[in-house]
């Protein structure tokens, strides 16, 4: 997958080149580029924003620098990709949107600043995404969250691809509790079933604890899940225990 970002602050994306995503870039599983659209301004002061027509607070990003930066991406990459605008009015990002984006071969994010965008910029856009009902100082942090969550679903990004399939929110269940050595940490014992070697019992315990955690912390997720007969029985046990 190729990912492009149009941003006024390209240095903010340096952390994405570390750790797991950095290794994915080194292996060629992820092709990552950031373009400073200030480099494409046509005015002598390199301004990228201006006052809104009709008045109002704040400044708007001008269309010209972003249009021309996008044209440069398209020329270099061969296409502009699936263009995502980070915007509070967009659809809310979640696990399923990350899986959907992971199917794209090329994504370009527009990360804005200031009060908003010249409306004509939306002509470039295929998708508008929001992280939630709050406002950030710019789109960079939102773009980084989406890139990180999406890249986890790409082949060869995670050392163990099963990790992405088993993580929280997959199939609308939160992840079960997990433990590592020692089995006894200052009197805090690992559940016996996890050391029993009985894989069927371990799988049942994990499913039950996933249901317990989801019911206690995110019951809304259970409403969106078609429970099996086994899951209903386990959930009933959980409710009776708690």
Short mmCIF file of C-alpha atoms in Angstrom, two decimals:
data_model
loop_
_atom_site.label_atom_id
_atom_site.label_comp_id
_atom_site.label_asym_id
_atom_site.label_seq_id
_atom_site.Cartn_x
_atom_site.Cartn_y
_atom_site.Cartn_z
CA UNK A 1 0.00 0.00 0.00
CA UNK A 2 1.08 3.56 -0.73
CA UNK A 3 0.07 6.29 1.72
CA UNK A 4 0.45 10.00 0.99
CA UNK A 5 -0.29 12.82 3.40
CA UNK A 6 -0.72 16.49 2.52
CA UNK A 7 0.24 18.49 5.59
CA UNK A 8 1.75 21.77 6.72
CA UNK A 9 3.76 19.92 9.37
CA UNK A 10 5.48 16.91 7.78
CA UNK A 11 7.84 16.46 10.75
CA UNK A 12 4.87 15.42 12.88
CA UNK A 13 4.79 12.13 10.97
CA UNK A 14 8.34 11.12 11.86
CA UNK A 15 7.16 8.75 14.66
CA UNK A 16 5.31 6.65 12.08
CA UNK A 17 8.68 5.64 10.70
CA UNK A 18 9.56 3.95 14.00
CA UNK A 19 8.67 0.58 15.51
CA UNK A 20 6.27 -1.71 13.62
CA UNK A 21 5.34 0.75 10.86
CA UNK A 22 8.99 1.66 10.39
CA UNK A 23 9.81 -2.00 9.82
CA UNK A 24 6.91 -2.27 7.37
CA UNK A 25 8.30 0.69 5.43
CA UNK A 26 11.77 -0.86 5.42
CA UNK A 27 10.36 -4.16 4.11
CA UNK A 28 8.38 -2.42 1.38
CA UNK A 29 4.99 -3.46 2.81
CA UNK A 30 4.14 0.22 3.23
CA UNK A 31 5.21 3.08 0.96
CA UNK A 32 4.84 6.31 2.95
CA UNK A 33 5.15 9.92 1.70
CA UNK A 34 4.38 13.32 3.23
CA UNK A 35 3.99 16.45 1.10
CA UNK A 36 4.14 19.95 2.58
CA UNK A 37 1.48 21.76 0.57
CA UNK A 38 2.98 25.11 1.57
CA UNK A 39 5.63 24.30 -1.05
CA UNK A 40 2.95 24.71 -3.73
CA UNK A 41 1.73 28.21 -2.89
CA UNK A 42 1.70 30.81 -5.67
CA UNK A 43 1.87 33.96 -3.52
CA UNK A 44 5.11 35.64 -2.50
CA UNK A 45 4.46 35.19 1.23
CA UNK A 46 3.73 31.45 0.93
CA UNK A 47 0.36 31.92 2.60
CA UNK A 48 -1.87 28.84 2.63
CA UNK A 49 -4.90 30.43 4.34
CA UNK A 50 -7.13 33.47 3.97
CA UNK A 51 -10.22 35.09 5.49
CA UNK A 52 -13.62 33.56 4.65
CA UNK A 53 -15.93 35.40 2.26
CA UNK A 54 -18.93 36.73 4.15
CA UNK A 55 -16.96 37.20 7.34
CA UNK A 56 -16.57 34.97 10.35
CA UNK A 57 -13.93 33.87 12.81
CA UNK A 58 -10.74 32.10 11.82
CA UNK A 59 -8.94 31.43 8.58
CA UNK A 60 -9.63 28.92 5.82
CA UNK A 61 -7.14 26.82 3.91
CA UNK A 62 -6.96 27.99 0.31
CA UNK A 63 -7.83 25.63 -2.52
CA UNK A 64 -4.84 26.36 -4.78
CA UNK A 65 -1.96 24.90 -2.71
CA UNK A 66 -3.86 21.70 -1.97
CA UNK A 67 -5.04 21.24 -5.56
CA UNK A 68 -1.48 21.67 -6.83
CA UNK A 69 0.04 19.44 -4.15
CA UNK A 70 -2.50 16.76 -5.06
CA UNK A 71 -1.59 17.11 -8.72
CA UNK A 72 2.06 16.55 -7.79
CA UNK A 73 1.16 13.38 -5.87
CA UNK A 74 -0.88 12.12 -8.82
CA UNK A 75 1.96 12.82 -11.24
CA UNK A 76 4.54 11.03 -9.07
CA UNK A 77 2.37 8.07 -8.03
CA UNK A 78 0.35 7.63 -11.21
CA UNK A 79 -2.95 8.32 -9.40
CA UNK A 80 -4.18 10.40 -6.48
CA UNK A 81 -5.43 7.35 -4.62
CA UNK A 82 -8.45 7.19 -2.34
CA UNK A 83 -8.49 10.73 -0.96
CA UNK A 84 -9.48 11.09 2.70
CA UNK A 85 -10.28 14.46 4.24
CA UNK A 86 -9.92 14.64 8.03
CA UNK A 87 -13.03 16.56 9.03
CA UNK A 88 -15.42 16.64 12.04
CA UNK A 89 -18.34 16.29 9.61
CA UNK A 90 -17.04 12.97 8.28
CA UNK A 91 -18.12 9.45 9.16
CA UNK A 92 -16.73 8.26 12.48
CA UNK A 93 -13.61 6.14 12.32
CA UNK A 94 -13.69 2.67 13.85
CA UNK A 95 -12.26 -0.83 13.51
CA UNK A 96 -14.43 -1.62 10.47
CA UNK A 97 -13.39 1.54 8.62
CA UNK A 98 -9.74 0.59 9.21
CA UNK A 99 -10.38 -2.84 7.65
CA UNK A 100 -12.12 -1.18 4.71
CA UNK A 101 -9.26 1.26 4.10
CA UNK A 102 -6.73 -1.57 4.28
CA UNK A 103 -8.20 -2.90 1.02
CA UNK A 104 -7.10 0.22 -0.87
CA UNK A 105 -3.86 0.22 -2.85
CA UNK A 106 -3.24 3.96 -2.41
CA UNK A 107 -4.66 6.43 0.13
CA UNK A 108 -3.99 10.17 0.29
CA UNK A 109 -4.88 12.06 3.48
CA UNK A 110 -5.51 15.80 3.57
CA UNK A 111 -4.61 17.03 7.05
CA UNK A 112 -5.80 20.57 7.55
CA UNK A 113 -5.38 23.35 10.07
CA UNK A 114 -7.09 26.61 10.99
CA UNK A 115 -10.87 27.10 10.91
CA UNK A 116 -11.50 24.79 7.98
CA UNK A 117 -11.20 24.36 4.23
CA UNK A 118 -12.28 26.24 1.16
CA UNK A 119 -15.31 24.16 0.15
CA UNK A 120 -13.88 23.58 -3.34
CA UNK A 121 -11.20 21.34 -1.83
CA UNK A 122 -13.91 18.72 -1.31
CA UNK A 123 -13.99 18.19 -5.09
CA UNK A 124 -10.76 16.22 -4.64
CA UNK A 125 -12.13 14.05 -1.85
CA UNK A 126 -13.50 10.50 -1.92
CA UNK A 127 -14.04 10.04 1.80
CA UNK A 128 -14.43 12.26 4.87
CA UNK A 129 -13.51 10.78 8.26
CA UNK A 130 -13.71 12.03 11.84
CA UNK A 131 -12.15 10.47 14.94
CA UNK A 132 -15.06 11.55 17.11
CA UNK A 133 -17.07 14.42 18.50
CA UNK A 134 -14.20 16.64 19.55
CA UNK A 135 -11.88 19.11 17.85
CA UNK A 136 -8.11 18.80 17.38
CA UNK A 137 -5.75 21.60 16.42
CA UNK A 138 -5.09 19.91 13.09
CA UNK A 139 -5.66 16.80 11.03
CA UNK A 140 -2.19 15.34 11.54
CA UNK A 141 -2.95 13.43 14.74
CA UNK A 142 -6.14 12.05 13.22
CA UNK A 143 -4.29 10.93 10.09
CA UNK A 144 -1.65 9.17 12.20
CA UNK A 145 -4.27 7.28 14.17
CA UNK A 146 -6.02 6.13 10.99
CA UNK A 147 -2.76 5.16 9.29
CA UNK A 148 -1.59 3.13 12.28
CA UNK A 149 -4.91 1.33 12.74
CA UNK A 150 -5.26 0.64 9.01
CA UNK A 151 -1.70 -0.59 8.48
CA UNK A 152 -2.20 -3.33 11.08
CA UNK A 153 -4.43 -5.14 8.58
CA UNK A 154 -1.85 -5.16 5.80
CA UNK A 155 0.06 -8.38 5.07
CA UNK A 156 3.60 -8.45 6.48
CA UNK A 157 3.07 -5.46 8.79
CA UNK A 158 2.48 -7.36 12.03
CA UNK A 159 4.85 -10.14 12.95
CA UNK A 160 1.83 -12.34 13.66
CA UNK A 161 -1.13 -11.55 11.43
CA UNK A 162 -3.42 -13.35 13.86
CA UNK A 163 -2.83 -10.46 16.27
CA UNK A 164 -4.95 -8.15 14.11
CA UNK A 165 -7.73 -10.72 13.88
CA UNK A 166 -7.82 -11.31 17.64
CA UNK A 167 -7.48 -7.73 18.88
CA UNK A 168 -10.21 -5.85 20.70
CA UNK A 169 -13.26 -4.82 18.61
CA UNK A 170 -12.84 -7.68 16.15
CA UNK A 171 -16.35 -9.21 15.88
CA UNK A 172 -17.64 -6.67 18.42
CA UNK A 173 -15.97 -8.26 21.43
CA UNK A 174 -13.31 -6.73 23.65
CA UNK A 175 -10.18 -8.78 24.10
CA UNK A 176 -9.95 -11.29 26.93
CA UNK A 177 -7.43 -10.80 29.81
CA UNK A 178 -3.92 -12.06 29.09
CA UNK A 179 -0.99 -13.03 31.32
CA UNK A 180 2.70 -13.83 30.99
CA UNK A 181 5.34 -15.16 33.41
CA UNK A 182 5.63 -15.44 36.34
CA UNK A 183 2.51 -17.46 37.16
CA UNK A 184 2.55 -15.97 40.66
CA UNK A 185 3.40 -12.26 40.86
CA UNK A 186 3.40 -11.13 44.50
CA UNK A 187 0.42 -13.31 45.30
CA UNK A 188 -1.47 -12.47 42.13
CA UNK A 189 -2.11 -15.81 40.43
CA UNK A 190 -2.65 -16.56 36.75
CA UNK A 191 -5.96 -18.44 36.30
CA UNK A 192 -5.32 -22.18 36.50
CA UNK A 193 -7.15 -22.92 33.26
CA UNK A 194 -4.53 -21.00 31.23
CA UNK A 195 -1.81 -23.35 32.45
CA UNK A 196 -3.88 -26.53 32.13
CA UNK A 197 -2.91 -27.35 28.55
CA UNK A 198 -6.59 -28.01 27.76
CA UNK A 199 -7.05 -25.93 24.61
CA UNK A 200 -10.83 -26.33 24.50
CA UNK A 201 -11.18 -25.11 28.09
CA UNK A 202 -8.78 -22.23 27.43
CA UNK A 203 -10.79 -21.17 24.36
CA UNK A 204 -14.03 -21.30 26.36
CA UNK A 205 -12.50 -19.27 29.22
CA UNK A 206 -11.23 -16.64 26.79
CA UNK A 207 -14.59 -16.34 25.08
CA UNK A 208 -16.38 -16.05 28.42
CA UNK A 209 -13.98 -13.37 29.66
CA UNK A 210 -14.33 -11.45 26.38
CA UNK A 211 -18.08 -11.50 26.84
CA UNK A 212 -17.71 -10.44 30.49
CA UNK A 213 -15.43 -7.52 29.65
CA UNK A 214 -17.61 -6.38 26.77
CA UNK A 215 -20.81 -6.61 28.84
CA UNK A 216 -19.27 -4.61 31.69
CA UNK A 217 -17.44 -1.99 29.63
CA UNK A 218 -19.05 -1.77 26.18
CA UNK A 219 -22.51 -3.37 26.23
CA UNK A 220 -23.36 -1.47 23.05
CA UNK A 221 -20.99 -3.75 21.14
CA UNK A 222 -22.99 -6.83 22.14
CA UNK A 223 -26.12 -5.29 20.64
CA UNK A 224 -24.39 -5.31 17.25
CA UNK A 225 -23.29 -8.95 17.51
CA UNK A 226 -25.26 -12.06 16.59
CA UNK A 227 -24.58 -14.26 19.62
CA UNK A 228 -24.23 -18.00 19.19
CA UNK A 229 -26.00 -20.38 21.54
CA UNK A 230 -22.71 -20.98 23.35
CA UNK A 231 -22.14 -17.24 23.73
CA UNK A 232 -25.64 -16.70 25.11
CA UNK A 233 -25.10 -19.44 27.68
CA UNK A 234 -21.72 -18.04 28.70
CA UNK A 235 -23.10 -14.51 28.92
CA UNK A 236 -25.94 -15.75 31.12
CA UNK A 237 -23.33 -17.35 33.39
CA UNK A 238 -21.44 -14.06 33.54
CA UNK A 239 -24.56 -12.09 34.47
CA UNK A 240 -25.46 -14.58 37.18
CA UNK A 241 -21.92 -14.44 38.60
CA UNK A 242 -21.76 -10.66 38.62
#
